[in-house]
mmCIF file of C-alpha atoms in Angstrom:
data_model
loop_
_atom_site.group_PDB
_atom_site.id
_atom_site.type_symbol
_atom_site.label_atom_id
_atom_site.label_comp_id
_atom_site.label_asym_id
_atom_site.label_seq_id
_atom_site.Cartn_x
_atom_site.Cartn_y
_atom_site.Cartn_z
ATOM 1 C CA UNK A 452 -14.169 52.592 -113.087
ATOM 2 C CA UNK A 453 -13.777 55.318 -115.695
ATOM 3 C CA UNK A 454 -16.061 58.209 -116.362
ATOM 4 C CA UNK A 455 -19.027 57.523 -118.567
ATOM 5 C CA UNK A 456 -19.289 59.652 -121.658
ATOM 6 C CA UNK A 457 -21.283 60.016 -124.816
ATOM 7 C CA UNK A 458 -19.988 57.782 -127.582
ATOM 8 C CA UNK A 459 -19.643 60.134 -130.534
ATOM 9 C CA UNK A 460 -19.523 57.201 -133.002
ATOM 10 C CA UNK A 461 -23.080 56.122 -132.233
ATOM 11 C CA UNK A 462 -25.856 58.516 -133.267
ATOM 12 C CA UNK A 463 -27.416 59.944 -130.119
ATOM 13 C CA UNK A 464 -31.144 60.599 -129.757
ATOM 14 C CA UNK A 465 -31.924 64.320 -129.255
ATOM 15 C CA UNK A 466 -32.978 63.809 -125.619
ATOM 16 C CA UNK A 467 -29.491 62.454 -124.822
ATOM 17 C CA UNK A 468 -27.754 65.643 -125.949
ATOM 18 C CA UNK A 469 -30.225 67.865 -124.076
ATOM 19 C CA UNK A 470 -29.872 65.865 -120.858
ATOM 20 C CA UNK A 471 -26.095 65.690 -121.230
ATOM 21 C CA UNK A 472 -25.889 69.474 -121.541
ATOM 22 C CA UNK A 473 -28.106 69.954 -118.470
ATOM 23 C CA UNK A 474 -26.174 67.415 -116.418
ATOM 24 C CA UNK A 475 -22.823 68.842 -117.496
ATOM 25 C CA UNK A 476 -23.759 72.174 -115.904
ATOM 26 C CA UNK A 477 -23.596 70.586 -112.425
ATOM 27 C CA UNK A 478 -20.098 69.559 -111.354
ATOM 28 C CA UNK A 479 -18.628 68.592 -108.033
ATOM 29 C CA UNK A 480 -15.354 69.945 -106.784
ATOM 30 C CA UNK A 481 -13.917 66.487 -107.485
ATOM 31 C CA UNK A 482 -14.680 66.879 -111.205
ATOM 32 C CA UNK A 483 -12.237 69.776 -111.377
ATOM 33 C CA UNK A 484 -9.342 68.093 -109.624
ATOM 34 C CA UNK A 485 -6.455 66.111 -111.021
ATOM 35 C CA UNK A 486 -6.468 62.321 -111.244
ATOM 36 C CA UNK A 487 -7.767 60.870 -107.974
ATOM 37 C CA UNK A 488 -6.054 58.017 -106.149
ATOM 38 C CA UNK A 489 -8.288 54.974 -105.918
ATOM 39 C CA UNK A 490 -8.568 53.359 -102.500
ATOM 40 C CA UNK A 491 -11.375 50.785 -102.806
ATOM 41 C CA UNK A 492 -13.889 49.777 -105.456
ATOM 42 C CA UNK A 493 -16.880 47.446 -105.626
ATOM 43 C CA UNK A 494 -19.109 46.806 -108.650
ATOM 44 C CA UNK A 495 -21.978 44.345 -109.018
ATOM 45 C CA UNK A 496 -24.834 43.618 -111.434
ATOM 46 C CA UNK A 497 -28.197 43.104 -109.746
ATOM 47 C CA UNK A 498 -31.637 42.126 -111.008
ATOM 48 C CA UNK A 499 -33.957 45.034 -111.753
ATOM 49 C CA UNK A 500 -36.382 44.001 -109.027
ATOM 50 C CA UNK A 501 -37.275 45.170 -105.527
ATOM 51 C CA UNK A 502 -35.096 42.350 -104.248
ATOM 52 C CA UNK A 503 -32.163 43.646 -106.330
ATOM 53 C CA UNK A 504 -32.657 47.163 -104.933
ATOM 54 C CA UNK A 505 -32.737 45.834 -101.370
ATOM 55 C CA UNK A 506 -29.605 43.759 -102.029
ATOM 56 C CA UNK A 507 -27.830 46.866 -103.396
ATOM 57 C CA UNK A 508 -28.370 48.653 -100.097
ATOM 58 C CA UNK A 509 -27.263 45.644 -98.040
ATOM 59 C CA UNK A 510 -24.114 45.133 -100.132
ATOM 60 C CA UNK A 511 -23.211 48.829 -99.954
ATOM 61 C CA UNK A 512 -23.615 48.830 -96.175
ATOM 62 C CA UNK A 513 -21.541 45.643 -95.831
ATOM 63 C CA UNK A 514 -18.695 46.860 -98.056
ATOM 64 C CA UNK A 515 -18.470 50.295 -96.481
ATOM 65 C CA UNK A 516 -18.473 48.652 -93.037
ATOM 66 C CA UNK A 517 -15.698 46.263 -94.118
ATOM 67 C CA UNK A 518 -13.723 49.270 -95.349
ATOM 68 C CA UNK A 519 -14.197 51.017 -91.985
ATOM 69 C CA UNK A 520 -16.309 53.813 -93.456
ATOM 70 C CA UNK A 521 -19.630 55.286 -92.263
ATOM 71 C CA UNK A 522 -22.532 53.944 -94.269
ATOM 72 C CA UNK A 523 -25.797 55.539 -93.122
ATOM 73 C CA UNK A 524 -26.090 58.348 -95.702
ATOM 74 C CA UNK A 525 -24.559 56.183 -98.430
ATOM 75 C CA UNK A 526 -27.051 53.395 -97.705
ATOM 76 C CA UNK A 527 -29.981 55.807 -98.092
ATOM 77 C CA UNK A 528 -28.565 57.142 -101.367
ATOM 78 C CA UNK A 529 -27.961 53.633 -102.731
ATOM 79 C CA UNK A 530 -31.488 52.601 -101.719
ATOM 80 C CA UNK A 531 -33.060 55.561 -103.532
ATOM 81 C CA UNK A 532 -30.941 55.254 -106.694
ATOM 82 C CA UNK A 533 -31.366 51.469 -106.867
ATOM 83 C CA UNK A 534 -35.120 51.767 -106.363
ATOM 84 C CA UNK A 535 -35.297 54.357 -109.144
ATOM 85 C CA UNK A 536 -33.314 52.011 -111.418
ATOM 86 C CA UNK A 537 -35.761 49.172 -110.764
ATOM 87 C CA UNK A 538 -38.909 51.298 -111.044
ATOM 88 C CA UNK A 539 -38.067 53.836 -113.761
ATOM 89 C CA UNK A 540 -35.032 52.279 -115.457
ATOM 90 C CA UNK A 541 -36.165 48.677 -115.669
ATOM 91 C CA UNK A 542 -35.979 46.826 -118.954
ATOM 92 C CA UNK A 543 -37.231 43.218 -118.682
ATOM 93 C CA UNK A 544 -34.311 40.808 -118.696
ATOM 94 C CA UNK A 545 -31.667 43.470 -118.050
ATOM 95 C CA UNK A 546 -29.866 44.137 -114.791
ATOM 96 C CA UNK A 547 -28.736 47.369 -113.185
ATOM 97 C CA UNK A 548 -25.207 48.007 -111.951
ATOM 98 C CA UNK A 549 -24.098 49.373 -108.588
ATOM 99 C CA UNK A 550 -20.582 50.782 -108.222
ATOM 100 C CA UNK A 551 -18.951 52.144 -105.090
ATOM 101 C CA UNK A 552 -15.600 53.880 -105.456
ATOM 102 C CA UNK A 553 -13.671 55.299 -102.518
ATOM 103 C CA UNK A 554 -10.665 57.507 -103.148
ATOM 104 C CA UNK A 555 -7.761 57.994 -100.718
ATOM 105 C CA UNK A 556 -9.130 61.410 -99.735
ATOM 106 C CA UNK A 557 -12.293 59.674 -98.385
ATOM 107 C CA UNK A 558 -14.524 60.700 -101.286
ATOM 108 C CA UNK A 559 -17.190 58.068 -101.995
ATOM 109 C CA UNK A 560 -18.737 57.955 -105.452
ATOM 110 C CA UNK A 561 -21.918 55.909 -105.809
ATOM 111 C CA UNK A 562 -23.050 55.017 -109.335
ATOM 112 C CA UNK A 563 -26.210 53.193 -110.372
ATOM 113 C CA UNK A 564 -26.476 52.378 -114.073
ATOM 114 C CA UNK A 565 -29.603 51.147 -115.845
ATOM 115 C CA UNK A 566 -30.544 50.509 -119.479
ATOM 116 C CA UNK A 567 -33.376 53.016 -119.916
ATOM 117 C CA UNK A 568 -31.380 55.968 -121.201
ATOM 118 C CA UNK A 569 -34.494 57.559 -122.664
ATOM 119 C CA UNK A 570 -36.112 57.639 -119.204
ATOM 120 C CA UNK A 571 -34.275 60.593 -117.659
ATOM 121 C CA UNK A 572 -34.777 61.948 -114.146
ATOM 122 C CA UNK A 573 -34.879 65.646 -113.310
ATOM 123 C CA UNK A 574 -31.421 67.175 -113.342
ATOM 124 C CA UNK A 575 -29.746 68.280 -110.096
ATOM 125 C CA UNK A 576 -31.523 71.201 -108.490
ATOM 126 C CA UNK A 577 -34.707 70.801 -110.565
ATOM 127 C CA UNK A 578 -36.534 67.978 -108.739
ATOM 128 C CA UNK A 579 -39.782 69.207 -107.246
ATOM 129 C CA UNK A 580 -41.513 67.901 -104.144
ATOM 130 C CA UNK A 581 -44.540 65.678 -104.717
ATOM 131 C CA UNK A 582 -47.911 66.372 -103.151
ATOM 132 C CA UNK A 583 -47.973 65.912 -99.376
ATOM 133 C CA UNK A 584 -50.160 62.811 -99.671
ATOM 134 C CA UNK A 585 -48.113 61.213 -102.498
ATOM 135 C CA UNK A 586 -46.602 57.837 -101.650
ATOM 136 C CA UNK A 587 -43.578 58.237 -103.923
ATOM 137 C CA UNK A 588 -41.532 60.853 -105.741
ATOM 138 C CA UNK A 589 -39.078 61.858 -103.026
ATOM 139 C CA UNK A 590 -36.071 59.710 -103.961
ATOM 140 C CA UNK A 591 -33.970 62.309 -105.760
ATOM 141 C CA UNK A 592 -34.868 64.924 -103.150
ATOM 142 C CA UNK A 593 -33.389 62.574 -100.543
ATOM 143 C CA UNK A 594 -30.292 62.052 -102.706
ATOM 144 C CA UNK A 595 -29.947 65.813 -103.153
ATOM 145 C CA UNK A 596 -30.252 66.379 -99.391
ATOM 146 C CA UNK A 597 -27.712 63.701 -98.405
ATOM 147 C CA UNK A 598 -25.103 63.860 -101.184
ATOM 148 C CA UNK A 599 -22.477 66.557 -101.522
ATOM 149 C CA UNK A 600 -23.367 66.522 -105.224
ATOM 150 C CA UNK A 601 -25.005 64.257 -107.781
ATOM 151 C CA UNK A 602 -25.613 64.105 -111.503
ATOM 152 C CA UNK A 603 -26.393 62.107 -114.607
ATOM 153 C CA UNK A 604 -23.862 60.508 -116.955
ATOM 154 C CA UNK A 605 -25.239 59.284 -120.270
ATOM 155 C CA UNK A 606 -24.149 56.448 -122.507
ATOM 156 C CA UNK A 607 -23.126 54.445 -124.120
ATOM 157 C CA UNK A 608 -26.607 54.039 -125.603
ATOM 158 C CA UNK A 609 -28.961 52.850 -124.128
ATOM 159 C CA UNK A 610 -27.466 53.314 -120.638
ATOM 160 C CA UNK A 611 -27.539 56.113 -118.108
ATOM 161 C CA UNK A 612 -25.772 56.399 -114.784
ATOM 162 C CA UNK A 613 -27.027 58.395 -111.841
ATOM 163 C CA UNK A 614 -24.130 59.179 -109.527
ATOM 164 C CA UNK A 615 -23.720 60.808 -106.151
ATOM 165 C CA UNK A 616 -20.649 61.805 -104.171
ATOM 166 C CA UNK A 617 -20.159 61.928 -100.410
ATOM 167 C CA UNK A 618 -17.170 63.284 -98.533
ATOM 168 C CA UNK A 619 -16.569 60.720 -95.779
ATOM 169 C CA UNK A 620 -13.597 62.504 -94.210
ATOM 170 C CA UNK A 621 -14.020 62.988 -90.440
#
């Protein structure tokens, strides 16, 4: 799966450019390397429901297990990103997409794409902890704690992709 980018031929709302600039400031080491060698890839569209989010986690765990890779941290990240897509990125009648890409150097990239591009999460390093008694609001903090890096890729309109990378090398 290729990198997502802003489509310069379609006029972009102002919030897209602002979020793109903020997200572009946070890069993983993998973003600066040459072309990576693909090892395994899995992509699926799922309903933007709690059931779809639960299925995303189960499918990620199953595929990583089939590929002989550890899945605990990845499963937590998928669960949080998929839940965010169904809660904050849901558009009635539209699905969200889960992609898992493993490169030969054991780098796992998790991508969850939804169709609410105007509904942007905090950028990496800016998410704040909710009140102690809050029942939600910790998803991206969990992603930030478990992933080696994460970020936001915008477009094409109206989509956004939240991605996270994990180094699975022993």
